[in-house]
Short mmCIF file of C-alpha atoms in Angstrom, two decimals:
data_model
loop_
_atom_site.label_atom_id
_atom_site.label_comp_id
_atom_site.label_asym_id
_atom_site.label_seq_id
_atom_site.Cartn_x
_atom_site.Cartn_y
_atom_site.Cartn_z
CA MET A 7 12.45 -35.47 -4.54
CA SER A 8 11.25 -33.14 -1.76
CA PHE A 9 11.41 -29.33 -1.90
CA ASN A 10 14.62 -27.82 -0.52
CA GLU A 11 15.18 -24.06 -0.32
CA VAL A 12 18.97 -24.32 -0.67
CA ALA A 13 18.61 -26.49 -3.76
CA PHE A 14 16.15 -24.00 -5.21
CA GLN A 15 18.55 -21.13 -4.56
CA THR A 16 21.24 -23.02 -6.43
CA ARG A 17 18.92 -23.56 -9.37
CA LEU A 18 17.98 -19.88 -9.40
CA ASP A 19 21.68 -18.86 -9.39
CA ALA A 20 22.22 -21.08 -12.42
CA LEU A 21 19.16 -19.69 -14.25
CA THR A 22 19.66 -17.93 -17.60
CA THR A 23 17.34 -16.15 -19.95
CA SER A 24 17.36 -19.06 -22.44
CA GLN A 25 14.01 -20.74 -23.10
CA GLU A 26 15.35 -24.14 -22.14
CA SER A 27 16.67 -22.89 -18.77
CA ILE A 28 13.40 -21.05 -17.99
CA GLU A 29 11.18 -24.00 -18.94
CA THR A 30 13.30 -26.55 -17.02
CA LEU A 31 13.15 -24.63 -13.75
CA SER A 32 9.49 -23.78 -14.34
CA MET A 33 8.65 -27.49 -14.54
CA TRP A 34 10.61 -28.10 -11.34
CA MET A 35 8.59 -25.37 -9.59
CA GLN A 36 5.33 -26.75 -10.93
CA HIS A 37 6.22 -30.17 -9.59
CA HIS A 38 6.68 -28.58 -6.13
CA ARG A 39 3.58 -26.38 -6.34
CA LYS A 40 2.48 -27.52 -2.83
CA HIS A 41 5.42 -25.47 -1.56
CA ALA A 42 4.50 -22.43 -3.62
CA PRO A 43 4.69 -19.87 -0.74
CA GLN A 44 8.23 -20.99 0.25
CA ALA A 45 9.37 -21.11 -3.37
CA VAL A 46 8.05 -17.62 -4.14
CA ALA A 47 9.71 -16.22 -0.99
CA VAL A 48 13.05 -17.63 -2.11
CA TRP A 49 12.40 -16.33 -5.67
CA LEU A 50 11.79 -12.77 -4.34
CA SER A 51 14.89 -12.88 -2.14
CA GLN A 52 17.08 -13.94 -5.09
CA LEU A 53 15.57 -11.24 -7.32
CA LYS A 54 16.19 -8.48 -4.80
CA SER A 55 19.81 -9.54 -4.24
CA GLY A 56 20.51 -10.22 -7.93
CA THR A 57 22.75 -8.20 -10.21
CA VAL A 58 21.07 -4.99 -11.41
CA GLY A 59 20.34 -5.18 -15.10
CA LYS A 60 20.35 -8.99 -15.15
CA ARG A 61 17.23 -9.78 -13.12
CA MET A 62 14.60 -10.10 -15.85
CA LYS A 63 15.23 -13.83 -15.92
CA TYR A 64 13.35 -14.13 -12.63
CA ILE A 65 10.32 -12.36 -14.12
CA TYR A 66 10.49 -14.64 -17.16
CA LEU A 67 10.48 -17.65 -14.82
CA ALA A 68 7.47 -16.32 -12.88
CA ASN A 69 5.70 -15.59 -16.16
CA ASP A 70 6.18 -19.17 -17.44
CA VAL A 71 5.04 -20.72 -14.13
CA LEU A 72 1.93 -18.53 -14.03
CA LEU A 73 0.97 -19.15 -17.62
CA GLN A 74 1.36 -22.92 -17.22
CA THR A 75 -0.51 -23.28 -13.92
CA HIS A 76 -3.20 -20.62 -13.64
CA LYS A 77 -5.95 -22.62 -15.35
CA GLN A 78 -5.68 -25.83 -13.31
CA HIS A 79 -3.71 -24.99 -10.21
CA HIS A 80 -3.82 -21.72 -8.27
CA GLU A 81 -1.06 -22.17 -5.71
CA TYR A 82 1.44 -20.04 -7.57
CA THR A 83 -1.18 -17.56 -8.71
CA GLN A 84 -1.98 -16.81 -5.07
CA ALA A 85 1.62 -16.87 -3.90
CA PHE A 86 2.98 -14.54 -6.61
CA LYS A 87 0.05 -12.10 -6.21
CA HIS A 88 1.48 -10.72 -2.95
CA VAL A 89 5.05 -10.09 -4.18
CA LEU A 90 4.82 -9.17 -7.90
CA GLN A 91 4.30 -5.46 -7.16
CA GLU A 92 7.46 -5.28 -5.09
CA ALA A 93 9.48 -7.35 -7.58
CA CYS A 94 8.35 -5.36 -10.67
CA THR A 95 8.94 -2.06 -8.86
CA GLN A 96 12.50 -3.13 -8.03
CA LEU A 97 13.32 -3.86 -11.67
CA TYR A 98 11.43 -0.91 -13.09
CA GLN A 99 13.26 1.52 -10.83
CA HIS A 100 16.82 0.20 -11.10
CA ASP A 101 17.27 -2.03 -14.17
CA GLY A 102 17.03 0.44 -17.01
CA LYS A 103 14.75 1.23 -19.96
CA LYS A 104 15.12 -2.21 -21.56
CA SER A 105 13.76 -3.92 -18.44
CA GLN A 106 10.95 -1.33 -18.26
CA LYS A 107 9.80 -2.18 -21.78
CA GLN A 108 9.99 -5.93 -21.09
CA LEU A 109 7.99 -5.56 -17.90
CA GLY A 110 5.34 -3.56 -19.69
CA ARG A 111 5.02 -6.28 -22.36
CA ILE A 112 4.71 -9.05 -19.73
CA LEU A 113 2.06 -7.11 -17.80
CA SER A 114 0.08 -6.66 -21.03
CA ILE A 115 0.21 -10.45 -21.54
CA TRP A 116 -1.07 -11.02 -18.00
CA ARG A 117 -3.84 -8.60 -18.62
CA GLU A 118 -4.82 -10.28 -21.94
CA ARG A 119 -4.72 -13.78 -20.43
CA SER A 120 -6.61 -12.62 -17.29
CA LEU A 121 -3.98 -14.03 -14.94
CA TYR A 122 -5.02 -11.45 -12.40
CA PRO A 123 -7.95 -9.00 -12.09
CA GLU A 124 -7.59 -5.62 -13.73
CA ASP A 125 -7.22 -3.76 -10.43
CA ILE A 126 -4.14 -5.84 -9.48
CA ILE A 127 -2.42 -5.18 -12.83
CA ASP A 128 -3.31 -1.50 -12.51
CA ALA A 129 -1.77 -1.37 -9.02
CA ILE A 130 1.47 -2.92 -10.26
CA GLU A 131 1.73 -0.43 -13.13
CA ALA A 132 0.96 2.49 -10.81
CA ALA A 133 3.65 1.34 -8.34
CA MET A 134 6.18 1.06 -11.17
CA LYS A 135 5.48 4.60 -12.37
CA ALA A 136 5.71 5.91 -8.82
CA SER A 137 9.08 4.22 -8.38
CA LYS A 138 10.33 5.90 -11.56
CA ALA A 139 9.24 9.27 -10.20
CA LYS A 140 11.12 8.51 -6.97
CA ALA A 141 14.23 7.70 -8.96
CA LYS A 142 13.99 11.07 -10.74
CA LEU A 143 13.89 12.87 -7.43
CA ALA A 144 17.44 11.65 -6.77
CA ILE A 145 17.01 12.21 -3.04
CA THR A 146 19.62 10.66 -0.81
CA PRO A 147 18.83 8.92 2.49
CA GLN A 148 20.69 11.71 4.27
CA GLU A 149 18.49 14.38 2.63
CA LEU A 150 15.41 12.37 3.50
CA ALA A 151 16.46 12.02 7.13
CA GLN A 152 17.36 15.70 7.53
CA LYS A 153 14.19 17.27 8.79
CA VAL A 154 13.36 20.84 7.80
CA ASP A 155 12.62 23.30 10.61
CA ARG A 156 9.53 24.91 9.12
CA ALA A 157 9.25 27.55 11.84
CA ALA A 158 12.86 28.67 11.20
CA LEU A 159 12.13 28.70 7.47
CA VAL A 160 9.14 31.00 7.99
CA ARG A 161 11.33 33.32 10.11
CA ASP A 162 14.04 33.42 7.46
CA LEU A 163 11.48 34.27 4.78
CA GLY A 164 10.18 37.11 6.91
CA GLN A 165 13.69 38.47 7.51
CA LEU A 166 14.46 38.20 3.79
CA GLU A 167 11.31 40.20 2.97
CA ARG A 168 12.31 42.94 5.39
CA SER A 169 15.87 43.09 4.08
CA LEU A 170 14.55 43.33 0.53
CA LYS A 171 12.48 46.32 1.57
CA ALA A 172 15.54 47.99 3.21
CA THR A 173 17.65 47.24 0.14
CA ARG A 174 15.09 48.85 -2.17
CA GLN A 175 15.18 51.98 -0.03
CA LEU A 176 19.00 52.08 -0.22
CA ASN A 177 18.84 51.58 -3.93
CA ASP A 178 16.39 54.44 -4.32
CA SER A 179 18.65 56.74 -2.26
CA VAL A 180 21.68 55.84 -4.43
CA LYS A 181 19.65 56.45 -7.58
CA SER A 182 18.67 59.90 -6.25
CA LEU A 183 22.33 61.06 -6.04
CA PRO A 184 23.62 63.42 -8.74
CA THR A 185 24.76 61.42 -11.74
CA ASP A 186 27.89 63.52 -12.26
CA LEU A 187 29.42 62.59 -8.85
CA SER A 188 31.34 59.75 -10.49
CA ASN A 189 32.65 62.02 -13.29
CA PRO A 190 36.28 62.99 -12.51
CA ASP A 191 36.27 65.75 -15.16
CA ARG A 192 33.53 67.49 -13.27
CA ALA A 193 35.55 67.52 -10.07
CA ALA A 194 38.66 68.78 -11.91
CA ALA A 195 36.78 71.81 -13.19
CA ILE A 196 35.95 73.03 -9.65
CA ASP A 197 38.30 75.81 -8.48
CA ASP A 198 36.40 76.85 -5.36
CA TYR A 199 37.56 75.29 -2.09
CA TYR A 200 34.18 75.24 -0.38
CA THR A 201 32.46 73.85 -3.49
CA LEU A 202 35.11 71.15 -3.68
CA GLN A 203 34.63 70.23 -0.01
CA GLU A 204 30.88 70.03 -0.49
CA ARG A 205 31.36 67.79 -3.49
CA LYS A 206 33.79 65.63 -1.55
CA SER A 207 31.20 65.13 1.20
CA LEU A 208 28.58 64.19 -1.37
CA VAL A 209 30.92 61.66 -2.94
CA SER A 210 31.71 60.16 0.50
CA ASP A 211 28.00 59.81 1.34
CA ALA A 212 27.35 58.27 -2.05
CA SER A 213 30.23 55.84 -1.62
CA ALA A 214 28.99 54.83 1.83
CA ALA A 215 25.45 54.33 0.52
CA ALA A 216 26.68 52.26 -2.42
CA ASP A 217 28.88 50.15 -0.13
CA LYS A 218 25.94 49.57 2.21
CA LEU A 219 23.77 48.61 -0.74
CA LYS A 220 26.45 46.20 -1.93
CA THR A 221 26.70 44.60 1.52
CA GLY A 222 22.90 44.28 1.76
CA ILE A 223 22.67 42.67 -1.67
CA GLU A 224 25.40 40.17 -0.79
CA LEU A 225 23.62 39.21 2.45
CA GLN A 226 20.39 38.82 0.50
CA MET A 227 22.06 36.53 -1.98
CA LYS A 228 23.37 34.34 0.85
CA LYS A 229 19.92 34.20 2.41
CA HIS A 230 18.40 33.40 -0.96
CA ASP A 231 20.86 30.56 -1.46
CA ARG A 232 20.24 29.14 2.01
CA ILE A 233 16.49 29.40 1.73
CA TYR A 234 16.55 27.93 -1.78
CA GLU A 235 18.54 24.95 -0.52
CA VAL A 236 16.10 24.35 2.34
CA LEU A 237 13.10 24.73 0.06
CA GLN A 238 14.64 22.30 -2.46
CA ARG A 239 15.14 19.69 0.28
CA LEU A 240 11.65 20.29 1.62
CA MET A 241 10.15 20.01 -1.87
CA LYS A 242 11.98 16.72 -2.52
CA GLN A 243 10.89 15.33 0.82
CA GLU A 244 7.26 16.34 0.22
CA GLN A 245 7.33 14.86 -3.29
CA TYR A 246 8.80 11.60 -1.91
CA HIS A 247 6.16 11.41 0.83
CA ALA A 248 3.42 12.19 -1.72
CA LEU A 249 4.63 9.21 -3.82
CA GLU A 250 4.61 7.03 -0.71
CA CYS A 251 1.04 8.12 -0.03
CA GLN A 252 0.17 7.19 -3.59
CA ASP A 253 1.68 3.75 -3.06
CA ARG A 254 -0.33 3.30 0.14
CA LEU A 255 -3.47 4.49 -1.60
CA GLU A 256 -3.02 1.90 -4.37
CA SER A 257 -2.43 -0.78 -1.75
CA VAL A 258 -5.59 0.22 0.12
CA LYS A 259 -7.56 0.22 -3.15
CA GLU A 260 -6.33 -3.29 -3.83
CA ARG A 261 -7.36 -4.46 -0.37
CA LEU A 262 -10.74 -2.84 -0.69
CA ALA A 263 -11.29 -4.60 -4.02
CA GLN A 264 -10.34 -7.93 -2.43
CA LEU A 265 -12.66 -7.29 0.50
CA ALA A 266 -15.47 -6.31 -1.83
CA LYS A 267 -15.02 -9.55 -3.71
CA VAL A 268 -15.03 -11.59 -0.49
CA ARG A 269 -18.13 -9.75 0.69
CA GLN A 270 -19.84 -10.46 -2.63
CA ASP A 271 -18.90 -14.14 -2.45
CA LEU A 272 -20.18 -14.40 1.12
CA LYS A 273 -23.42 -12.68 0.17
CA ALA A 274 -23.91 -15.15 -2.69
CA HIS A 275 -23.10 -18.06 -0.40
CA VAL A 276 -25.60 -16.91 2.20
CA ALA A 277 -28.25 -16.48 -0.50
CA ASN A 278 -27.69 -20.09 -1.65
CA LEU A 279 -28.04 -21.60 1.83
CA PRO A 280 -31.20 -23.72 2.28
CA ASP A 281 -33.95 -22.18 4.38
CA ASP A 282 -34.44 -23.91 7.74
CA GLU A 283 -38.11 -24.79 8.46
CA VAL A 284 -39.24 -23.17 11.66
CA VAL A 285 -41.61 -25.37 13.69
CA ASP A 286 -44.04 -23.57 15.91
CA THR A 287 -44.38 -25.54 19.13
CA SER A 288 -46.22 -22.89 21.10
CA GLU A 289 -49.50 -24.85 20.98
CA GLN A 290 -47.83 -28.27 21.57
CA ALA A 291 -46.12 -27.70 24.87
CA LEU A 292 -45.00 -30.86 26.61
CA PRO A 293 -46.86 -31.75 29.85
CA SER A 294 -45.10 -31.20 33.14
CA ALA A 295 -44.26 -33.95 35.58
CA HIS A 296 -47.16 -32.80 37.85
CA ASP A 297 -49.56 -33.13 34.90
CA LEU A 298 -48.44 -36.67 34.18
CA PHE A 299 -48.37 -38.00 37.73
CA GLY A 300 -50.95 -37.57 40.44
CA ASP A 301 -50.26 -36.94 44.08
CA ASP A 302 -49.91 -40.64 44.80
CA GLY A 303 -47.31 -41.08 42.00
CA SER A 304 -49.69 -42.86 39.63
CA LEU A 305 -49.78 -41.87 35.96
CA ASP A 306 -52.71 -39.48 35.27
CA LEU A 307 -53.63 -39.10 31.59
CA GLY A 308 -56.74 -37.07 32.10
CA SER A 309 -55.02 -33.78 32.73
CA PHE A 310 -53.94 -33.17 29.11
CA GLU A 311 -55.48 -33.75 25.70
CA ALA A 312 -54.07 -35.12 22.46
CA ASP A 313 -55.19 -36.06 19.00
CA ASP A 314 -57.14 -39.31 18.60
CA SER A 315 -54.33 -40.59 16.46
CA THR A 316 -51.80 -40.27 19.31
CA SER A 317 -50.77 -43.62 20.79
CA VAL A 318 -49.06 -43.98 24.13
CA SER A 319 -47.42 -47.07 25.48
CA VAL A 320 -47.95 -47.28 29.26
CA THR A 321 -46.19 -49.50 31.71
CA SER A 322 -47.47 -49.83 35.28
CA SER A 323 -45.23 -48.59 38.02
CA LYS A 324 -45.87 -51.90 39.81
CA PRO A 325 -44.40 -55.10 38.45
CA SER A 326 -46.92 -56.40 35.99
CA SER A 327 -46.94 -58.34 32.83
CA ARG A 328 -49.68 -56.26 31.25
CA ARG A 329 -48.68 -53.62 28.70
CA GLY A 330 -50.88 -52.11 26.10
CA SER A 331 -51.48 -49.21 23.73
CA PHE A 332 -54.59 -47.13 23.70
CA ALA A 333 -55.81 -43.99 22.15
CA ILE A 334 -56.10 -40.90 24.28
CA GLY A 335 -59.75 -39.89 24.60
CA ALA A 336 -60.97 -43.51 24.73
CA LYS A 337 -62.16 -45.12 27.90
CA ARG A 338 -59.19 -45.35 30.23
CA PRO A 339 -58.27 -48.83 31.40
CA LYS A 340 -57.65 -49.58 35.06
CA LEU A 341 -53.91 -49.11 35.58
CA HIS A 342 -53.76 -50.62 39.10
CA ASP A 343 -55.48 -53.62 40.60
CA SER A 344 -57.92 -52.68 43.29
#
């Protein structure tokens, strides 16, 4: 039976957390290990679209496939390596504390069985913790998309500082007023008209100063609330981006570790290559056509030297039945009839 993505999706939909269900589908996947990349892609898609809180069955399935195949066949080990971080992060962030504990136990098993190098397991765990921190931020997509005008925020902070200074001055002026101005018995005891008018003016000034102080404090509270809201949004955004940077850092570390391993393997491979013997031919240059043939086109062997052991087979340029071998340096035979 050939691999079929739709059939595999149907099998994944029917999957349960029972041992029999996990092992049955695991054997089916092992049988189709040549299609591991396609099978893992379908597996990840089903996990991401599955019901929250009921997706650990997919991790159990991957765990069984990896444990059964990693020693003899590496198709699924390689295919799952690229998606496990995303899958585990999805579950860790959204599927509750029970799933978090189960994921931690499975990762410890993978670490003990050496299914993957330590750095890959560490990267998965770091990504899961980062996803949990993102969940605690409780930042909505709207808050994330709403950019903070940092220049306006700086201006608002400057205005708030100036208004605080003005409010302190008003508060000091109110404090400097006579304490008995608000005592009605004191005003009732005054029987002099001019003294009463003077006291009335003082009370009016004190009332105006207090009202101005009250208005200033209310404006400050509004500014505080507005600035606090902007700072809260900015802080959440910065924390979210910091976690994203952490995720990218872990991903880069994983890539660097992979590249370092590839580099080490290549270095070892180059070291094991056989050494090619270099032949020095500088003193054994081949004779040119002019050296071999005279001006009349006849073969001239006197223009170059060779070892006594060198044998040359010579055939006359004219039709002749005579052929022979002779050693260079011996007496040359007559090549042409006179």
